Each structure stands twice: as C-alpha cells, then as structure tokens.
Amino acid sequence: EAGVTQFPSHSVIEKGQTVTLRCDPISGHDNLYWYRRVMGKEIKFLLHFVKESKQDESGMPNNRFLAERTGGTYSTLKVQPAELEDSGVYFCASSEITGGREQFFGPGTRLTVL
Amino acid sequence: GQQLNQSPQSMFIQEGEDVSMNCTSSSIFNTWLWYKQDPGEGPVLLIALYKAGELTSNGRLTAQFGITRKDSFLNISASIPSDVGIYFCAGRNGATNKLIFGTGTLLAVQP
C-alpha cells in the first residue's frame, strides 16, 4: 500500500512569488491534514479536511494560505504571495476515519523563501 | 493555545545506553502519541496511548500515559545507532482530530 506522497520535496522561491504544494493521501483515507514545522520549533497544525470539506482550519496563519481538496482525493496548499516567515517543512497526513485512527505522515515539502 | 513542553531538547549518548524523554502539558489530553522523524522523512508513529496510566511497549521502546493526563514519557532501552533521529510527542484532546506536537528531542547515538 502506497503511503502519503507530497510534491515537490523541495521548493526555493523568492518573496512575493506563489507556490503550490500537493499532497496525495493514502487511498481511501477521508481525513487529510496539513501541518508545518518552522526551523527548530514544534510541528503545528494548519487544517483538516474530511473528504472535500474543511473540518478545521483554525491553524491557517493568514489569508495568504489557501488549501483545497476538490473531489476529496488529493489536496493542494497554495501560498500567495510568499513571505520569508513561510519558510519551513510542510507535512501532509491522512487517516482512515474520524477519531480513533492515527495519522500517517508524508515526507514533507521543504519550502525556502528568499 | 495548547503547548507541550518536551525535554530534553537533545541527547548525545553511547550505544547501549538507555534513554528517557518526556512531555508535559498544562492541558488534559485524551491521547498521547510518540513519533520519530528520520532526516528527509515525515514523522512515523512509534507508540499510541489512549488511557490514563497506560504503559505500552514496542520492542525496546516503552511509553506511559501519565495518570493526570497531562504528561507522557518515552524510554528507549539499549540504544543502537539507528535510533538516531528526532522524537516528537503529540497530544490530542478528543474535541478535534488535530495533533499538538512537542518541540522534539534530537537523539544522537555514538557507536
């Protein structure tokens, strides 16, 4: 069974540019999560999809971040325009059912904003 | 918001030594999880704890869910070089599915 995959693995962009990160969850997982780890700090929750619906987006930093999950399969996270403080590793995770089942993480996308 | 205090921040030990790390919170959690992250990879679940007082083992790893539901520890016995990595605790309070993570413990094992 394929795990959670993320693309790209690394992205280096300049301040003001736009970047789109993609996550493909484990097949059949309705729950999809985005997290972010800024250098040396804890991994922080960004948002949670149940199928195509946003269940919890309390962790989204500001309106420069837009997450979508059209069709309830893969998800994209777009940052527009990117700022220096957006640099970090963005993790995607998926889980099978709501509550009680644990989250499986992808390898992450390392974003560097110059 | 909720925060987890994880300690120590880093540990440098000799192969064969035992290791202990812990997390504390000002809030109650219904679930405590321990993850390990290898370089270039995402966090991998090591142990999940669902009941206060629960003590669970996974090979050389042992973790406990504190009786107050505000803390957890992870022990690694007889460390080996492949134990190197960053260990994260995470809690979930049951109201939502989101995980609250600790800041991580960097473990280095000298062969």
Short mmCIF file of N, CA and C in Angstrom, two decimals, chain B residues 42-107:
data_model
loop_
_atom_site.label_atom_id
_atom_site.label_comp_id
_atom_site.label_asym_id
_atom_site.label_seq_id
_atom_site.Cartn_x
_atom_site.Cartn_y
_atom_site.Cartn_z
N GLY B 42 8.95 11.98 6.90
CA GLY B 42 7.94 12.50 7.79
C GLY B 42 7.93 11.74 9.10
N PRO B 43 7.22 12.25 10.11
CA PRO B 43 7.14 11.54 11.39
C PRO B 43 6.48 10.18 11.23
N VAL B 44 7.03 9.19 11.91
CA VAL B 44 6.49 7.83 11.89
C VAL B 44 6.02 7.50 13.30
N LEU B 45 4.80 6.99 13.40
CA LEU B 45 4.23 6.68 14.70
C LEU B 45 4.95 5.49 15.34
N LEU B 46 5.37 5.70 16.61
CA LEU B 46 6.04 4.64 17.36
C LEU B 46 5.07 3.96 18.32
N ILE B 47 4.43 4.79 19.13
CA ILE B 47 3.54 4.25 20.17
C ILE B 47 2.35 5.20 20.33
N ALA B 48 1.16 4.63 20.52
CA ALA B 48 -0.05 5.41 20.79
C ALA B 48 -0.61 4.99 22.15
N LEU B 49 -1.02 5.95 22.95
CA LEU B 49 -1.54 5.71 24.30
C LEU B 49 -2.92 6.34 24.42
N TYR B 50 -3.89 5.58 24.90
CA TYR B 50 -5.27 6.05 24.89
C TYR B 50 -5.93 6.15 26.26
N LYS B 51 -5.27 5.61 27.31
CA LYS B 51 -5.88 5.64 28.64
C LYS B 51 -4.90 6.12 29.67
N ALA B 52 -5.37 6.96 30.59
CA ALA B 52 -4.52 7.46 31.66
C ALA B 52 -3.94 6.28 32.44
N GLY B 53 -2.62 6.34 32.68
CA GLY B 53 -1.93 5.27 33.39
C GLY B 53 -1.43 4.15 32.49
N GLU B 54 -1.84 4.15 31.24
CA GLU B 54 -1.46 3.08 30.31
C GLU B 54 0.04 3.06 30.09
N LEU B 55 0.60 1.87 30.12
CA LEU B 55 2.02 1.64 29.85
C LEU B 55 2.10 0.69 28.67
N THR B 56 2.75 1.12 27.59
CA THR B 56 2.78 0.33 26.36
C THR B 56 4.20 0.18 25.87
N SER B 57 4.53 -1.01 25.38
CA SER B 57 5.86 -1.26 24.83
C SER B 57 5.79 -1.62 23.36
N ASN B 58 6.86 -1.26 22.66
CA ASN B 58 7.02 -1.62 21.24
C ASN B 58 8.49 -1.95 21.05
N GLY B 59 8.84 -3.21 21.23
CA GLY B 59 10.24 -3.61 21.18
C GLY B 59 11.01 -3.00 22.33
N ARG B 60 12.06 -2.23 22.00
CA ARG B 60 12.88 -1.61 23.04
C ARG B 60 12.28 -0.29 23.54
N LEU B 61 11.15 0.09 22.99
CA LEU B 61 10.51 1.35 23.38
C LEU B 61 9.38 1.09 24.38
N THR B 62 9.30 1.95 25.38
CA THR B 62 8.21 1.89 26.35
C THR B 62 7.71 3.30 26.58
N ALA B 63 6.41 3.49 26.58
CA ALA B 63 5.84 4.81 26.82
C ALA B 63 4.70 4.69 27.82
N GLN B 64 4.48 5.76 28.56
CA GLN B 64 3.38 5.78 29.53
C GLN B 64 2.56 7.05 29.40
N PHE B 65 1.28 6.90 29.59
CA PHE B 65 0.30 7.99 29.61
C PHE B 65 0.15 8.37 31.07
N GLY B 66 0.53 9.59 31.42
CA GLY B 66 0.51 10.00 32.82
C GLY B 66 -0.89 9.95 33.42
N ILE B 67 -0.95 9.65 34.71
CA ILE B 67 -2.23 9.48 35.39
C ILE B 67 -3.03 10.79 35.42
N THR B 68 -2.35 11.93 35.38
CA THR B 68 -3.06 13.21 35.38
C THR B 68 -3.55 13.59 33.98
N ARG B 69 -3.13 12.82 32.97
CA ARG B 69 -3.43 13.04 31.55
C ARG B 69 -2.74 14.29 31.00
N LYS B 70 -1.76 14.79 31.77
CA LYS B 70 -1.06 15.99 31.33
C LYS B 70 0.41 15.72 31.01
N ASP B 71 0.81 14.44 31.00
CA ASP B 71 2.21 14.16 30.70
C ASP B 71 2.38 12.74 30.17
N SER B 72 3.53 12.53 29.52
CA SER B 72 3.86 11.22 29.00
C SER B 72 5.37 11.11 28.91
N PHE B 73 5.88 9.89 29.02
CA PHE B 73 7.32 9.70 28.81
C PHE B 73 7.55 8.57 27.82
N LEU B 74 8.73 8.60 27.22
CA LEU B 74 9.18 7.55 26.31
C LEU B 74 10.56 7.10 26.76
N ASN B 75 10.72 5.81 26.92
CA ASN B 75 12.03 5.24 27.23
C ASN B 75 12.49 4.36 26.07
N ILE B 76 13.77 4.45 25.78
CA ILE B 76 14.39 3.56 24.80
C ILE B 76 15.50 2.81 25.52
N SER B 77 15.43 1.51 25.50
CA SER B 77 16.45 0.72 26.19
C SER B 77 17.50 0.23 25.20
N ALA B 78 18.73 0.09 25.70
CA ALA B 78 19.84 -0.47 24.91
C ALA B 78 19.90 0.17 23.52
N SER B 79 20.14 1.47 23.49
CA SER B 79 20.10 2.21 22.23
C SER B 79 21.09 1.66 21.21
N ILE B 80 20.71 1.81 19.94
CA ILE B 80 21.55 1.39 18.82
C ILE B 80 21.67 2.56 17.85
N PRO B 81 22.65 2.55 16.95
CA PRO B 81 22.86 3.71 16.06
C PRO B 81 21.63 4.10 15.25
N SER B 82 20.80 3.16 14.86
CA SER B 82 19.62 3.51 14.05
C SER B 82 18.52 4.20 14.87
N ASP B 83 18.71 4.34 16.15
CA ASP B 83 17.75 5.10 16.97
C ASP B 83 17.93 6.60 16.76
N VAL B 84 18.99 7.00 16.08
CA VAL B 84 19.24 8.41 15.82
C VAL B 84 18.06 9.04 15.08
N GLY B 85 17.68 10.23 15.52
CA GLY B 85 16.59 10.94 14.85
C GLY B 85 15.97 11.96 15.80
N ILE B 86 14.87 12.53 15.38
CA ILE B 86 14.14 13.47 16.24
C ILE B 86 12.87 12.78 16.72
N TYR B 87 12.65 12.79 18.00
CA TYR B 87 11.48 12.17 18.61
C TYR B 87 10.50 13.27 19.02
N PHE B 88 9.25 13.11 18.62
CA PHE B 88 8.21 14.08 18.96
C PHE B 88 7.11 13.42 19.78
N CYS B 89 6.69 14.10 20.82
CA CYS B 89 5.46 13.70 21.47
C CYS B 89 4.33 14.50 20.82
N ALA B 90 3.12 13.99 20.89
CA ALA B 90 1.96 14.69 20.37
C ALA B 90 0.75 14.31 21.20
N GLY B 91 -0.13 15.27 21.41
CA GLY B 91 -1.34 15.02 22.16
C GLY B 91 -2.58 15.38 21.36
N ARG B 92 -3.67 14.73 21.72
CA ARG B 92 -4.95 15.03 21.09
C ARG B 92 -6.00 15.07 22.19
N ASN B 93 -6.87 16.11 22.18
CA ASN B 93 -7.79 16.23 23.31
C ASN B 93 -9.16 15.65 23.06
N GLY B 94 -9.38 15.12 21.87
CA GLY B 94 -10.65 14.46 21.60
C GLY B 94 -11.71 15.36 21.02
N ALA B 95 -11.63 16.66 21.29
CA ALA B 95 -12.61 17.58 20.73
C ALA B 95 -12.40 17.75 19.23
N THR B 96 -11.13 17.68 18.84
CA THR B 96 -10.81 17.75 17.42
C THR B 96 -9.81 16.65 17.11
N ASN B 97 -9.53 16.45 15.83
CA ASN B 97 -8.54 15.46 15.43
C ASN B 97 -7.14 16.01 15.39
N LYS B 98 -6.98 17.33 15.51
CA LYS B 98 -5.66 17.90 15.31
C LYS B 98 -4.71 17.47 16.42
N LEU B 99 -3.46 17.29 16.04
CA LEU B 99 -2.42 16.91 16.98
C LEU B 99 -1.66 18.15 17.42
N ILE B 100 -1.35 18.19 18.72
CA ILE B 100 -0.48 19.23 19.28
C ILE B 100 0.87 18.56 19.53
N PHE B 101 1.92 19.09 18.91
CA PHE B 101 3.24 18.47 19.00
C PHE B 101 4.15 19.18 19.98
N GLY B 102 5.06 18.40 20.56
CA GLY B 102 6.16 18.97 21.33
C GLY B 102 7.23 19.47 20.37
N THR B 103 8.27 20.10 20.92
CA THR B 103 9.31 20.70 20.10
C THR B 103 10.35 19.69 19.62
N GLY B 104 10.27 18.46 20.12
CA GLY B 104 11.17 17.42 19.63
C GLY B 104 12.40 17.23 20.49
N THR B 105 12.89 16.01 20.50
CA THR B 105 14.16 15.66 21.16
C THR B 105 15.07 15.05 20.12
N LEU B 106 16.20 15.68 19.90
CA LEU B 106 17.19 15.17 18.94
C LEU B 106 18.08 14.15 19.65
N LEU B 107 18.09 12.93 19.14
CA LEU B 107 18.88 11.87 19.76
C LEU B 107 20.05 11.50 18.84
#
